[in-house]
Short mmCIF file of C-alpha atoms in Angstrom, two decimals:
data_model
loop_
_atom_site.label_atom_id
_atom_site.label_comp_id
_atom_site.label_asym_id
_atom_site.label_seq_id
_atom_site.Cartn_x
_atom_site.Cartn_y
_atom_site.Cartn_z
CA MET A 289 -35.47 6.14 -10.88
CA HIS A 290 -33.52 4.87 -7.89
CA THR A 291 -32.31 7.51 -5.44
CA VAL A 292 -29.23 7.77 -3.19
CA LEU A 293 -28.30 10.36 -0.55
CA THR A 294 -24.69 11.15 0.32
CA ILE A 295 -23.97 12.71 3.70
CA ALA A 296 -20.36 13.86 3.50
CA GLY A 297 -17.91 16.72 3.10
CA SER A 298 -17.23 18.78 0.00
CA ASP A 299 -13.93 18.48 -1.91
CA SER A 300 -12.72 21.59 -3.76
CA ILE A 301 -11.17 19.64 -6.62
CA GLY A 302 -14.03 17.15 -6.96
CA GLY A 303 -12.05 13.95 -6.56
CA ALA A 304 -13.49 12.87 -3.23
CA GLY A 305 -16.39 13.73 -0.93
CA ILE A 306 -19.82 14.65 -2.22
CA GLN A 307 -18.48 15.57 -5.64
CA ALA A 308 -17.05 12.09 -6.16
CA ASP A 309 -20.22 10.58 -4.71
CA LEU A 310 -22.51 12.46 -7.09
CA LYS A 311 -20.31 11.62 -10.10
CA THR A 312 -20.43 7.97 -9.08
CA MET A 313 -24.20 8.09 -8.74
CA CYS A 314 -24.55 9.65 -12.18
CA ALA A 315 -22.35 6.90 -13.64
CA HIS A 316 -24.68 4.32 -12.06
CA HIS A 317 -27.80 6.01 -13.45
CA VAL A 318 -29.28 6.74 -10.03
CA TYR A 319 -30.51 10.11 -8.80
CA GLY A 320 -27.97 11.53 -6.35
CA MET A 321 -28.72 13.94 -3.49
CA SER A 322 -26.45 15.44 -0.82
CA ALA A 323 -26.34 16.69 2.74
CA VAL A 324 -23.05 18.52 3.26
CA THR A 325 -21.27 18.03 6.59
CA ALA A 326 -18.32 20.31 5.89
CA LEU A 327 -16.59 22.44 3.29
CA THR A 328 -12.95 21.63 2.65
CA ALA A 329 -10.31 23.70 0.86
CA GLN A 330 -8.08 21.01 -0.63
CA ASN A 331 -6.33 19.78 -3.72
CA THR A 332 -4.26 16.77 -4.76
CA LEU A 333 -1.46 17.90 -2.44
CA GLY A 334 -3.44 18.15 0.77
CA VAL A 335 -6.19 19.76 2.85
CA LYS A 336 -5.72 23.48 3.56
CA SER A 337 -8.74 24.18 5.76
CA ILE A 338 -12.12 22.80 6.84
CA MET A 339 -15.36 24.53 7.80
CA ASN A 340 -18.04 22.35 9.42
CA VAL A 341 -21.75 23.05 9.07
CA THR A 342 -23.92 23.52 12.16
CA PRO A 343 -25.95 20.60 13.53
CA GLU A 344 -29.14 22.53 12.86
CA PHE A 345 -28.24 23.06 9.21
CA LEU A 346 -27.30 19.41 8.70
CA SER A 347 -30.59 18.34 10.26
CA ASP A 348 -32.47 20.66 7.89
CA GLU A 349 -30.59 19.22 4.91
CA ILE A 350 -31.48 15.64 5.81
CA ASP A 351 -35.10 16.56 6.59
CA SER A 352 -35.41 18.39 3.27
CA VAL A 353 -34.34 15.28 1.36
CA PHE A 354 -36.37 12.68 3.22
CA SER A 355 -39.55 14.78 3.31
CA ASP A 356 -39.56 15.15 -0.48
CA ILE A 357 -37.46 12.57 -2.38
CA ARG A 358 -36.88 9.57 -0.13
CA PRO A 359 -33.52 7.88 -0.82
CA ASP A 360 -33.32 4.16 -1.55
CA ALA A 361 -29.84 4.13 0.01
CA VAL A 362 -27.64 6.43 2.08
CA LYS A 363 -23.86 6.80 1.98
CA ILE A 364 -22.15 8.48 4.94
CA GLY A 365 -18.64 9.86 4.60
CA MET A 366 -16.54 12.49 6.39
CA THR A 367 -18.16 13.78 9.58
CA MET A 368 -15.74 15.54 11.91
CA LEU A 369 -17.83 16.48 14.94
CA PRO A 370 -19.76 14.35 17.45
CA GLU A 371 -22.81 16.61 17.34
CA LEU A 372 -23.04 16.12 13.57
CA ILE A 373 -22.81 12.35 13.95
CA ARG A 374 -25.59 12.42 16.53
CA VAL A 375 -27.78 14.45 14.15
CA ILE A 376 -27.20 11.95 11.35
CA ALA A 377 -28.02 8.98 13.57
CA ASP A 378 -31.11 10.70 14.95
CA ARG A 379 -32.57 11.71 11.57
CA LEU A 380 -31.81 8.42 9.82
CA SER A 381 -33.42 6.53 12.72
CA PHE A 382 -36.43 8.85 12.64
CA TYR A 383 -37.00 8.20 8.94
CA GLY A 384 -36.19 4.50 9.09
CA ALA A 385 -33.52 4.87 6.42
CA LYS A 386 -32.52 1.73 4.53
CA ASN A 387 -29.28 0.55 2.92
CA ILE A 388 -26.96 2.75 4.99
CA VAL A 389 -23.31 2.50 3.92
CA THR A 390 -20.83 4.17 6.27
CA ASP A 391 -17.27 4.94 5.24
CA PRO A 392 -15.58 5.82 8.57
CA VAL A 393 -13.29 8.52 7.18
CA MET A 394 -10.70 9.41 9.83
CA ILE A 395 -7.60 10.61 7.97
CA SER A 396 -7.21 12.02 4.46
CA SER A 397 -4.93 10.34 1.93
CA THR A 398 -2.43 13.15 2.57
CA GLY A 399 -2.45 12.63 6.35
CA LYS A 400 -4.93 15.31 7.52
CA LYS A 401 -6.99 14.25 10.56
CA LEU A 402 -10.66 14.37 9.57
CA MET A 403 -12.37 13.32 12.80
CA SER A 404 -12.06 14.52 16.39
CA ASP A 405 -11.59 12.04 19.23
CA GLU A 406 -15.11 12.79 20.49
CA ALA A 407 -16.50 12.17 17.01
CA PHE A 408 -14.67 8.85 16.85
CA PHE A 409 -16.48 7.62 19.96
CA ALA A 410 -19.82 8.94 18.66
CA LEU A 411 -19.19 7.07 15.40
CA ILE A 412 -18.70 3.81 17.28
CA GLU A 413 -21.65 4.35 19.60
CA LYS A 414 -24.24 5.89 17.30
CA LEU A 415 -23.46 5.41 13.62
CA LEU A 416 -21.77 2.08 13.05
CA PRO A 417 -24.55 0.04 14.75
CA LEU A 418 -27.09 1.87 12.57
CA SER A 419 -25.31 0.97 9.32
CA ASP A 420 -26.08 -1.90 6.97
CA LEU A 421 -22.46 -1.91 5.79
CA ILE A 422 -19.28 -0.24 7.02
CA THR A 423 -16.22 0.07 4.77
CA PRO A 424 -13.08 0.77 6.85
CA ASN A 425 -9.55 0.55 5.54
CA ILE A 426 -6.94 -1.20 7.66
CA PRO A 427 -5.85 1.84 9.76
CA GLU A 428 -9.50 2.71 10.43
CA ALA A 429 -10.38 -0.86 11.42
CA ALA A 430 -7.29 -1.04 13.63
CA ALA A 431 -8.38 2.16 15.40
CA ILE A 432 -11.95 0.93 15.87
CA LEU A 433 -10.78 -2.37 17.38
CA SER A 434 -7.59 -1.09 19.08
CA GLU A 435 -5.51 -3.87 17.54
CA ASN A 436 -2.93 -4.38 14.81
CA ILE A 437 -3.93 -5.73 11.40
CA GLU A 438 -0.93 -6.98 9.46
CA ASN A 439 -2.07 -9.79 7.13
CA ARG A 440 -5.05 -11.56 5.58
CA ASP A 441 -5.74 -13.64 8.70
CA ASP A 442 -5.82 -10.45 10.78
CA MET A 443 -8.16 -8.84 8.24
CA GLU A 444 -10.62 -11.73 8.32
CA ARG A 445 -10.61 -11.85 12.11
CA ALA A 446 -11.08 -8.07 12.35
CA ALA A 447 -13.97 -8.09 9.87
CA LYS A 448 -15.70 -10.84 11.85
CA THR A 449 -15.16 -9.00 15.12
CA MET A 450 -16.61 -5.75 13.78
CA ALA A 451 -19.55 -7.49 12.14
CA ASP A 452 -20.40 -9.17 15.43
CA LYS A 453 -19.80 -6.05 17.53
CA PHE A 454 -21.96 -3.74 15.42
CA CYS A 455 -24.44 -6.31 14.06
CA THR A 456 -23.73 -5.22 10.50
CA SER A 457 -21.82 -6.24 7.39
CA VAL A 458 -18.19 -5.13 7.12
CA LEU A 459 -16.01 -4.66 4.05
CA LEU A 460 -12.42 -4.38 5.24
CA LYS A 461 -10.24 -2.88 2.51
CA GLY A 462 -6.71 -4.26 2.19
CA GLY A 463 -5.04 -1.55 0.13
CA HIS A 464 -2.65 -0.64 2.95
CA LEU A 465 -1.03 -4.09 2.94
CA SER A 466 1.93 -4.79 0.68
CA GLY A 467 1.34 -6.86 -2.43
CA ASP A 468 -2.14 -7.31 -3.87
CA CYS A 469 -4.91 -5.16 -2.40
CA ASP A 470 -7.49 -7.83 -1.51
CA ASP A 471 -10.63 -6.91 0.44
CA VAL A 472 -12.67 -9.10 2.76
CA LEU A 473 -16.41 -8.91 3.37
CA CYS A 474 -18.05 -10.35 6.48
CA THR A 475 -21.83 -10.22 6.21
CA ASP A 476 -24.11 -9.67 9.17
CA ALA A 477 -24.83 -13.40 8.96
CA GLY A 478 -21.14 -14.18 9.46
CA GLU A 479 -20.39 -15.23 5.86
CA ILE A 480 -16.89 -14.45 4.58
CA PHE A 481 -16.13 -13.41 0.99
CA TRP A 482 -12.75 -12.35 -0.38
CA TYR A 483 -12.42 -9.98 -3.33
CA GLU A 484 -9.00 -10.41 -4.89
CA ASN A 485 -7.48 -7.48 -6.75
CA LYS A 486 -4.18 -6.87 -8.46
CA ARG A 487 -2.62 -3.55 -7.51
CA ILE A 488 -2.97 -1.10 -10.40
CA ASP A 489 0.11 0.92 -11.31
CA ASN A 490 -1.49 4.35 -10.98
CA PRO A 491 -0.70 6.82 -8.16
CA ASN A 492 -3.85 8.82 -8.86
CA THR A 493 -6.27 7.26 -6.40
CA HIS A 494 -7.67 10.33 -4.63
CA GLY A 495 -11.20 9.54 -3.45
CA THR A 496 -11.19 5.76 -3.89
CA GLY A 497 -12.85 5.14 -0.53
CA CYS A 498 -15.59 7.68 -1.16
CA THR A 499 -16.19 6.31 -4.63
CA LEU A 500 -16.32 2.67 -3.53
CA SER A 501 -18.81 3.28 -0.71
CA SER A 502 -20.99 5.39 -3.01
CA ALA A 503 -20.92 2.75 -5.73
CA ILE A 504 -21.98 0.11 -3.19
CA ALA A 505 -24.86 2.36 -2.06
CA CYS A 506 -25.92 2.76 -5.69
CA ASN A 507 -26.04 -0.99 -6.21
CA LEU A 508 -27.95 -1.54 -2.98
CA ALA A 509 -30.45 1.11 -4.10
CA MET A 510 -30.92 -0.81 -7.36
CA GLY A 511 -31.84 -3.95 -5.43
CA TYR A 512 -28.61 -5.95 -5.42
CA GLY A 513 -27.56 -7.76 -2.26
CA ILE A 514 -24.46 -6.88 -0.26
CA ILE A 515 -22.19 -9.44 -1.93
CA GLU A 516 -23.15 -8.45 -5.48
CA SER A 517 -23.15 -4.74 -4.65
CA VAL A 518 -19.56 -4.91 -3.43
CA LYS A 519 -18.52 -6.92 -6.50
CA HIS A 520 -20.08 -4.44 -8.94
CA ALA A 521 -18.75 -1.44 -7.01
CA LYS A 522 -15.21 -2.77 -6.97
CA ALA A 523 -15.34 -3.34 -10.72
CA TYR A 524 -16.41 0.29 -11.18
CA VAL A 525 -13.59 1.65 -9.02
CA THR A 526 -11.07 -0.55 -10.84
CA GLY A 527 -12.24 0.85 -14.16
CA ALA A 528 -12.05 4.42 -12.87
CA ILE A 529 -8.43 3.90 -11.78
CA GLU A 530 -7.41 1.99 -14.92
CA ALA A 531 -8.75 4.84 -17.08
CA GLY A 532 -5.51 6.64 -16.24
CA LEU A 533 -6.72 10.17 -15.58
CA ASP A 534 -3.74 12.35 -14.63
CA LEU A 535 -4.61 15.71 -13.08
CA GLY A 536 -2.89 17.80 -10.42
CA HIS A 537 0.55 17.76 -8.83
CA GLY A 538 -0.13 15.14 -6.15
CA SER A 539 -2.37 12.09 -5.83
CA GLY A 540 -4.91 12.93 -8.50
CA PRO A 541 -8.55 11.92 -8.93
CA MET A 542 -9.91 8.95 -10.82
CA ASP A 543 -12.00 9.11 -13.99
CA HIS A 544 -15.53 8.66 -12.64
CA ALA A 545 -16.96 9.17 -16.12
CA PHE A 546 -15.02 6.35 -17.81
CA VAL A 547 -18.24 4.37 -18.25
CA PHE A 548 -19.55 6.98 -20.70
CA LYS A 549 -16.56 6.48 -23.00
CA LYS A 550 -17.24 2.83 -23.77
#
């Protein structure tokens, strides 16, 4: 069985973070494992509080996984502190981890800041160059590059710039633009691929970024290349949104288990 490790924060209501990651991995028939970076008290209306783990504990978590059940791919999500980012980079380098997908989570969907300024610089210096794929949305990419991204031409240019800067593949998600929510992939070889998507009329999209990056990691673990992995992962996320799950009083979660209802 293929194996995937998620290194991310916990979400109380299970729509994002490690809970969404593990649900996604189950739906892809891979064995999911986790190293928790933080506990969050949150729901569909917002994040109430966050408690980060210690660097020593995170290191022990990662060591425990790699020393026993080596992952075929690694997904990295919310990591708020620079010392935690340095631990992740150090341990993944030590073990020679493969198929690393980093979702540079900076702000929650409800506006809560999820990364300190020091962590942001550690992310750029330590983690992004180590990744095989990074999956920023437009605000995250704009912050990383310190420039505005307002249209498809800007997106393509930004993806190329990041791919060249970090020597990795970049999937720049276009959901923050008006109109259709098209995404652009620039591979580490400089190839450009657009994934065109119609915007789905469903406000319940809590955890889409976590789910997409996890689904990509699952496909990479199964042996698909970057281009195919993104294609399959996007189809999964689309299905999870289209399933129309409606829970909570705010932006609710998707139906990660829709594949089992077919």
